[in-house]
């Protein structure tokens, strides 16, 4: 069962990390509005008007979720999925062969335990795929909110603000745009 539940646990934790990162941008209320719910500690909200904060968030996001994040884990979990699927197929073939080769054999207990085992493994694989999809959906959430913040910074920079603050806003806008494009790749 390790081959089935290790990726499930990893994707569950990855979803919590993504919710934490999203909470740093959008706030805790936005995290509580996510369905299905994500249970994370309250994350600090960053001020995206400062370019250093945007650069720091982008660095954390790149390390935790970047395109080169844990390729070994991803390959390992794909291999685990192949092992789990092979166990499902072999178990089904075995019980089909037994029922064909020995039609008079009434092994109700064996059939029930086989069905339960197949349902548990199938539920874990479906859960893993569902959590993987939910984790991937956070990329869209991050990019959408970064786009909102970018637009907000651009609008504030065009208003009558001090020159130093205007430079910070424009630098943050550039960093937000770069981070948003990197996430959307």
PDB file of C-alpha atoms in Angstrom:
ATOM      1  CA  UNK A   1       0.000   0.000   0.000  1.00  0.00           C
ATOM      2  CA  UNK A   2       3.010   2.307   0.323  1.00  0.00           C
ATOM      3  CA  UNK A   3       3.250   2.658  -3.455  1.00  0.00           C
ATOM      4  CA  UNK A   4      -0.315   3.922  -3.543  1.00  0.00           C
ATOM      5  CA  UNK A   5      -0.464   6.172  -0.505  1.00  0.00           C
ATOM      6  CA  UNK A   6       2.967   7.867  -0.626  1.00  0.00           C
ATOM      7  CA  UNK A   7       2.054   9.999  -3.674  1.00  0.00           C
ATOM      8  CA  UNK A   8      -1.359  10.689  -2.161  1.00  0.00           C
ATOM      9  CA  UNK A   9       0.269  12.092   0.991  1.00  0.00           C
ATOM     10  CA  UNK A  10       2.762  14.101  -1.074  1.00  0.00           C
ATOM     11  CA  UNK A  11       0.032  15.747  -3.165  1.00  0.00           C
ATOM     12  CA  UNK A  12      -2.012  16.475  -0.034  1.00  0.00           C
ATOM     13  CA  UNK A  13       0.973  18.287   1.512  1.00  0.00           C
ATOM     14  CA  UNK A  14       1.765  20.043  -1.773  1.00  0.00           C
ATOM     15  CA  UNK A  15      -1.800  21.377  -1.886  1.00  0.00           C
ATOM     16  CA  UNK A  16      -1.402  22.739   1.633  1.00  0.00           C
ATOM     17  CA  UNK A  17       1.866  24.456   0.657  1.00  0.00           C
ATOM     18  CA  UNK A  18       0.211  26.004  -2.404  1.00  0.00           C
ATOM     19  CA  UNK A  19      -2.674  27.238  -0.267  1.00  0.00           C
ATOM     20  CA  UNK A  20      -0.150  28.814   2.105  1.00  0.00           C
ATOM     21  CA  UNK A  21       1.571  30.582  -0.803  1.00  0.00           C
ATOM     22  CA  UNK A  22      -1.792  31.747  -2.117  1.00  0.00           C
ATOM     23  CA  UNK A  23      -2.682  33.032   1.352  1.00  0.00           C
ATOM     24  CA  UNK A  24       0.494  35.131   1.326  1.00  0.00           C
ATOM     25  CA  UNK A  25      -0.877  36.942  -1.726  1.00  0.00           C
ATOM     26  CA  UNK A  26      -4.639  36.929  -1.316  1.00  0.00           C
ATOM     27  CA  UNK A  27      -5.089  36.637   2.440  1.00  0.00           C
ATOM     28  CA  UNK A  28      -6.645  34.027   4.688  1.00  0.00           C
ATOM     29  CA  UNK A  29     -10.219  34.718   3.633  1.00  0.00           C
ATOM     30  CA  UNK A  30      -9.404  33.653   0.067  1.00  0.00           C
ATOM     31  CA  UNK A  31      -7.823  30.432   1.362  1.00  0.00           C
ATOM     32  CA  UNK A  32     -10.906  29.643   3.447  1.00  0.00           C
ATOM     33  CA  UNK A  33     -13.070  30.086   0.334  1.00  0.00           C
ATOM     34  CA  UNK A  34     -11.284  27.283  -1.551  1.00  0.00           C
ATOM     35  CA  UNK A  35     -13.316  24.159  -2.188  1.00  0.00           C
ATOM     36  CA  UNK A  36     -12.559  21.413  -1.232  1.00  0.00           C
ATOM     37  CA  UNK A  37     -11.243  23.052   1.938  1.00  0.00           C
ATOM     38  CA  UNK A  38      -7.546  23.264   2.673  1.00  0.00           C
ATOM     39  CA  UNK A  39      -6.519  23.254   6.304  1.00  0.00           C
ATOM     40  CA  UNK A  40      -3.409  25.397   6.698  1.00  0.00           C
ATOM     41  CA  UNK A  41      -2.102  27.711   9.347  1.00  0.00           C
ATOM     42  CA  UNK A  42      -2.660  31.378   8.694  1.00  0.00           C
ATOM     43  CA  UNK A  43       0.029  32.692   6.401  1.00  0.00           C
ATOM     44  CA  UNK A  44       1.547  36.159   6.579  1.00  0.00           C
ATOM     45  CA  UNK A  45       0.224  38.581   3.969  1.00  0.00           C
ATOM     46  CA  UNK A  46       2.923  40.246   1.906  1.00  0.00           C
ATOM     47  CA  UNK A  47       2.880  43.781   0.571  1.00  0.00           C
ATOM     48  CA  UNK A  48       3.290  43.479  -3.199  1.00  0.00           C
ATOM     49  CA  UNK A  49       4.015  47.186  -3.556  1.00  0.00           C
ATOM     50  CA  UNK A  50       7.607  46.503  -2.499  1.00  0.00           C
ATOM     51  CA  UNK A  51       9.795  44.794  -5.102  1.00  0.00           C
ATOM     52  CA  UNK A  52      11.822  42.957  -2.452  1.00  0.00           C
ATOM     53  CA  UNK A  53       8.653  41.255  -1.159  1.00  0.00           C
ATOM     54  CA  UNK A  54       7.630  40.225  -4.670  1.00  0.00           C
ATOM     55  CA  UNK A  55      11.108  38.875  -5.378  1.00  0.00           C
ATOM     56  CA  UNK A  56      11.092  36.933  -2.106  1.00  0.00           C
ATOM     57  CA  UNK A  57       7.648  35.412  -2.821  1.00  0.00           C
ATOM     58  CA  UNK A  58       8.731  34.519  -6.352  1.00  0.00           C
ATOM     59  CA  UNK A  59      11.867  32.822  -5.004  1.00  0.00           C
ATOM     60  CA  UNK A  60       9.870  30.788  -2.485  1.00  0.00           C
ATOM     61  CA  UNK A  61       7.336  29.855  -5.167  1.00  0.00           C
ATOM     62  CA  UNK A  62      10.100  28.862  -7.576  1.00  0.00           C
ATOM     63  CA  UNK A  63      11.795  26.641  -5.006  1.00  0.00           C
ATOM     64  CA  UNK A  64       8.591  24.982  -3.765  1.00  0.00           C
ATOM     65  CA  UNK A  65       6.684  24.756  -7.015  1.00  0.00           C
ATOM     66  CA  UNK A  66       8.986  25.683  -9.886  1.00  0.00           C
ATOM     67  CA  UNK A  67       9.315  23.730 -13.095  1.00  0.00           C
ATOM     68  CA  UNK A  68      12.342  21.844 -11.805  1.00  0.00           C
ATOM     69  CA  UNK A  69      10.849  20.989  -8.422  1.00  0.00           C
ATOM     70  CA  UNK A  70      11.652  17.461  -7.340  1.00  0.00           C
ATOM     71  CA  UNK A  71      11.847  15.682 -10.701  1.00  0.00           C
ATOM     72  CA  UNK A  72      13.041  12.574  -8.863  1.00  0.00           C
ATOM     73  CA  UNK A  73       9.883  12.561  -6.733  1.00  0.00           C
ATOM     74  CA  UNK A  74       7.715  13.001  -9.779  1.00  0.00           C
ATOM     75  CA  UNK A  75       9.407  10.118 -11.607  1.00  0.00           C
ATOM     76  CA  UNK A  76       9.195   7.969  -8.493  1.00  0.00           C
ATOM     77  CA  UNK A  77       5.486   8.660  -8.071  1.00  0.00           C
ATOM     78  CA  UNK A  78       4.843   7.869 -11.723  1.00  0.00           C
ATOM     79  CA  UNK A  79       6.643   4.575 -11.158  1.00  0.00           C
ATOM     80  CA  UNK A  80       4.534   3.961  -8.041  1.00  0.00           C
ATOM     81  CA  UNK A  81       1.410   4.584 -10.109  1.00  0.00           C
ATOM     82  CA  UNK A  82       2.597   1.984 -12.632  1.00  0.00           C
ATOM     83  CA  UNK A  83       3.218  -0.516  -9.823  1.00  0.00           C
ATOM     84  CA  UNK A  84      -0.226   0.136  -8.338  1.00  0.00           C
ATOM     85  CA  UNK A  85      -1.918  -0.236 -11.700  1.00  0.00           C
ATOM     86  CA  UNK A  86       0.046  -3.464 -12.324  1.00  0.00           C
ATOM     87  CA  UNK A  87      -1.111  -4.841  -8.972  1.00  0.00           C
ATOM     88  CA  UNK A  88      -4.704  -3.977  -9.869  1.00  0.00           C
ATOM     89  CA  UNK A  89      -4.444  -5.706 -13.243  1.00  0.00           C
ATOM     90  CA  UNK A  90      -2.614  -8.773 -11.894  1.00  0.00           C
ATOM     91  CA  UNK A  91      -5.070  -9.177  -9.028  1.00  0.00           C
ATOM     92  CA  UNK A  92      -8.013  -8.931 -11.417  1.00  0.00           C
ATOM     93  CA  UNK A  93      -6.414 -11.398 -13.828  1.00  0.00           C
ATOM     94  CA  UNK A  94      -5.654 -13.835 -11.039  1.00  0.00           C
ATOM     95  CA  UNK A  95      -9.219 -13.857  -9.728  1.00  0.00           C
ATOM     96  CA  UNK A  96     -10.654 -14.042 -13.253  1.00  0.00           C
ATOM     97  CA  UNK A  97      -8.405 -17.013 -14.043  1.00  0.00           C
ATOM     98  CA  UNK A  98      -9.411 -18.797 -10.837  1.00  0.00           C
ATOM     99  CA  UNK A  99     -13.117 -18.270 -11.505  1.00  0.00           C
ATOM    100  CA  UNK A 100     -12.733 -19.605 -15.071  1.00  0.00           C
ATOM    101  CA  UNK A 101     -10.436 -22.532 -14.213  1.00  0.00           C
ATOM    102  CA  UNK A 102     -12.433 -23.624 -11.167  1.00  0.00           C
ATOM    103  CA  UNK A 103     -16.083 -22.711 -11.764  1.00  0.00           C
ATOM    104  CA  UNK A 104     -17.332 -24.948  -8.928  1.00  0.00           C
ATOM    105  CA  UNK A 105     -15.093 -23.286  -6.357  1.00  0.00           C
ATOM    106  CA  UNK A 106     -17.232 -21.106  -4.109  1.00  0.00           C
ATOM    107  CA  UNK A 107     -14.795 -18.763  -2.378  1.00  0.00           C
ATOM    108  CA  UNK A 108     -17.034 -15.910  -1.321  1.00  0.00           C
ATOM    109  CA  UNK A 109     -14.511 -14.650   1.239  1.00  0.00           C
ATOM    110  CA  UNK A 110     -11.815 -14.503  -1.414  1.00  0.00           C
ATOM    111  CA  UNK A 111     -14.094 -12.578  -3.771  1.00  0.00           C
ATOM    112  CA  UNK A 112     -15.083 -10.098  -1.089  1.00  0.00           C
ATOM    113  CA  UNK A 113     -11.499  -9.483   0.042  1.00  0.00           C
ATOM    114  CA  UNK A 114     -10.365  -9.135  -3.575  1.00  0.00           C
ATOM    115  CA  UNK A 115     -13.111  -6.632  -4.315  1.00  0.00           C
ATOM    116  CA  UNK A 116     -12.329  -4.612  -1.199  1.00  0.00           C
ATOM    117  CA  UNK A 117      -8.612  -4.596  -2.024  1.00  0.00           C
ATOM    118  CA  UNK A 118      -9.307  -3.445  -5.572  1.00  0.00           C
ATOM    119  CA  UNK A 119     -11.660  -0.717  -4.356  1.00  0.00           C
ATOM    120  CA  UNK A 120      -9.099   0.588  -1.856  1.00  0.00           C
ATOM    121  CA  UNK A 121      -6.316   0.701  -4.437  1.00  0.00           C
ATOM    122  CA  UNK A 122      -8.584   2.281  -7.037  1.00  0.00           C
ATOM    123  CA  UNK A 123      -9.810   4.899  -4.562  1.00  0.00           C
ATOM    124  CA  UNK A 124      -6.216   5.794  -3.705  1.00  0.00           C
ATOM    125  CA  UNK A 125      -5.265   6.193  -7.371  1.00  0.00           C
ATOM    126  CA  UNK A 126      -8.369   8.306  -8.037  1.00  0.00           C
ATOM    127  CA  UNK A 127      -7.564  10.396  -4.949  1.00  0.00           C
ATOM    128  CA  UNK A 128      -3.994  10.898  -6.124  1.00  0.00           C
ATOM    129  CA  UNK A 129      -5.118  12.021  -9.573  1.00  0.00           C
ATOM    130  CA  UNK A 130      -7.740  14.343  -8.061  1.00  0.00           C
ATOM    131  CA  UNK A 131      -5.246  15.921  -5.658  1.00  0.00           C
ATOM    132  CA  UNK A 132      -2.749  16.291  -8.512  1.00  0.00           C
ATOM    133  CA  UNK A 133      -5.386  18.171 -10.504  1.00  0.00           C
ATOM    134  CA  UNK A 134      -6.216  20.405  -7.515  1.00  0.00           C
ATOM    135  CA  UNK A 135      -2.513  21.164  -7.007  1.00  0.00           C
ATOM    136  CA  UNK A 136      -2.166  22.116 -10.678  1.00  0.00           C
ATOM    137  CA  UNK A 137      -5.175  24.431 -10.375  1.00  0.00           C
ATOM    138  CA  UNK A 138      -3.237  26.558  -7.904  1.00  0.00           C
ATOM    139  CA  UNK A 139      -1.021  27.741 -10.758  1.00  0.00           C
ATOM    140  CA  UNK A 140      -4.044  29.425 -12.297  1.00  0.00           C
ATOM    141  CA  UNK A 141      -4.982  30.971  -8.948  1.00  0.00           C
ATOM    142  CA  UNK A 142      -1.452  32.301  -8.413  1.00  0.00           C
ATOM    143  CA  UNK A 143      -1.235  33.725 -11.936  1.00  0.00           C
ATOM    144  CA  UNK A 144      -4.680  35.344 -11.744  1.00  0.00           C
ATOM    145  CA  UNK A 145      -3.951  37.027  -8.426  1.00  0.00           C
ATOM    146  CA  UNK A 146      -0.503  38.163  -9.566  1.00  0.00           C
ATOM    147  CA  UNK A 147      -2.215  39.722 -12.597  1.00  0.00           C
ATOM    148  CA  UNK A 148      -4.635  41.603 -10.317  1.00  0.00           C
ATOM    149  CA  UNK A 149      -1.768  42.868  -8.183  1.00  0.00           C
ATOM    150  CA  UNK A 150       0.187  43.886 -11.284  1.00  0.00           C
ATOM    151  CA  UNK A 151      -2.762  45.891 -12.575  1.00  0.00           C
ATOM    152  CA  UNK A 152      -3.247  47.465  -9.157  1.00  0.00           C
ATOM    153  CA  UNK A 153       0.416  48.509  -8.950  1.00  0.00           C
ATOM    154  CA  UNK A 154       0.300  49.968 -12.465  1.00  0.00           C
ATOM    155  CA  UNK A 155      -2.838  51.954 -11.629  1.00  0.00           C
ATOM    156  CA  UNK A 156      -1.342  53.280  -8.386  1.00  0.00           C
ATOM    157  CA  UNK A 157       1.881  54.242 -10.188  1.00  0.00           C
ATOM    158  CA  UNK A 158      -0.072  56.408 -12.649  1.00  0.00           C
ATOM    159  CA  UNK A 159      -1.772  58.274  -9.788  1.00  0.00           C
ATOM    160  CA  UNK A 160      -0.060  61.156  -8.041  1.00  0.00           C
ATOM    161  CA  UNK A 161       2.371  59.300  -5.752  1.00  0.00           C
ATOM    162  CA  UNK A 162       5.862  60.166  -4.588  1.00  0.00           C
ATOM    163  CA  UNK A 163       8.647  59.424  -7.064  1.00  0.00           C
ATOM    164  CA  UNK A 164      10.367  56.834  -4.821  1.00  0.00           C
ATOM    165  CA  UNK A 165       7.112  54.984  -4.224  1.00  0.00           C
ATOM    166  CA  UNK A 166       6.317  55.177  -7.955  1.00  0.00           C
ATOM    167  CA  UNK A 167       9.648  53.504  -8.787  1.00  0.00           C
ATOM    168  CA  UNK A 168       8.903  50.748  -6.264  1.00  0.00           C
ATOM    169  CA  UNK A 169       5.465  50.213  -7.776  1.00  0.00           C
ATOM    170  CA  UNK A 170       6.833  49.971 -11.310  1.00  0.00           C
ATOM    171  CA  UNK A 171       9.635  47.630 -10.224  1.00  0.00           C
ATOM    172  CA  UNK A 172       7.072  45.449  -8.422  1.00  0.00           C
ATOM    173  CA  UNK A 173       4.849  45.511 -11.499  1.00  0.00           C
ATOM    174  CA  UNK A 174       7.731  44.236 -13.617  1.00  0.00           C
ATOM    175  CA  UNK A 175       8.549  41.483 -11.111  1.00  0.00           C
ATOM    176  CA  UNK A 176       4.877  40.471 -10.847  1.00  0.00           C
ATOM    177  CA  UNK A 177       4.656  40.264 -14.637  1.00  0.00           C
ATOM    178  CA  UNK A 178       7.809  38.131 -14.816  1.00  0.00           C
ATOM    179  CA  UNK A 179       6.590  35.821 -12.052  1.00  0.00           C
ATOM    180  CA  UNK A 180       3.171  35.514 -13.666  1.00  0.00           C
ATOM    181  CA  UNK A 181       4.717  34.550 -17.015  1.00  0.00           C
ATOM    182  CA  UNK A 182       6.967  32.016 -15.310  1.00  0.00           C
ATOM    183  CA  UNK A 183       4.003  30.378 -13.567  1.00  0.00           C
ATOM    184  CA  UNK A 184       1.940  30.247 -16.755  1.00  0.00           C
ATOM    185  CA  UNK A 185       4.657  28.308 -18.641  1.00  0.00           C
TER     186      UNK A 185
END
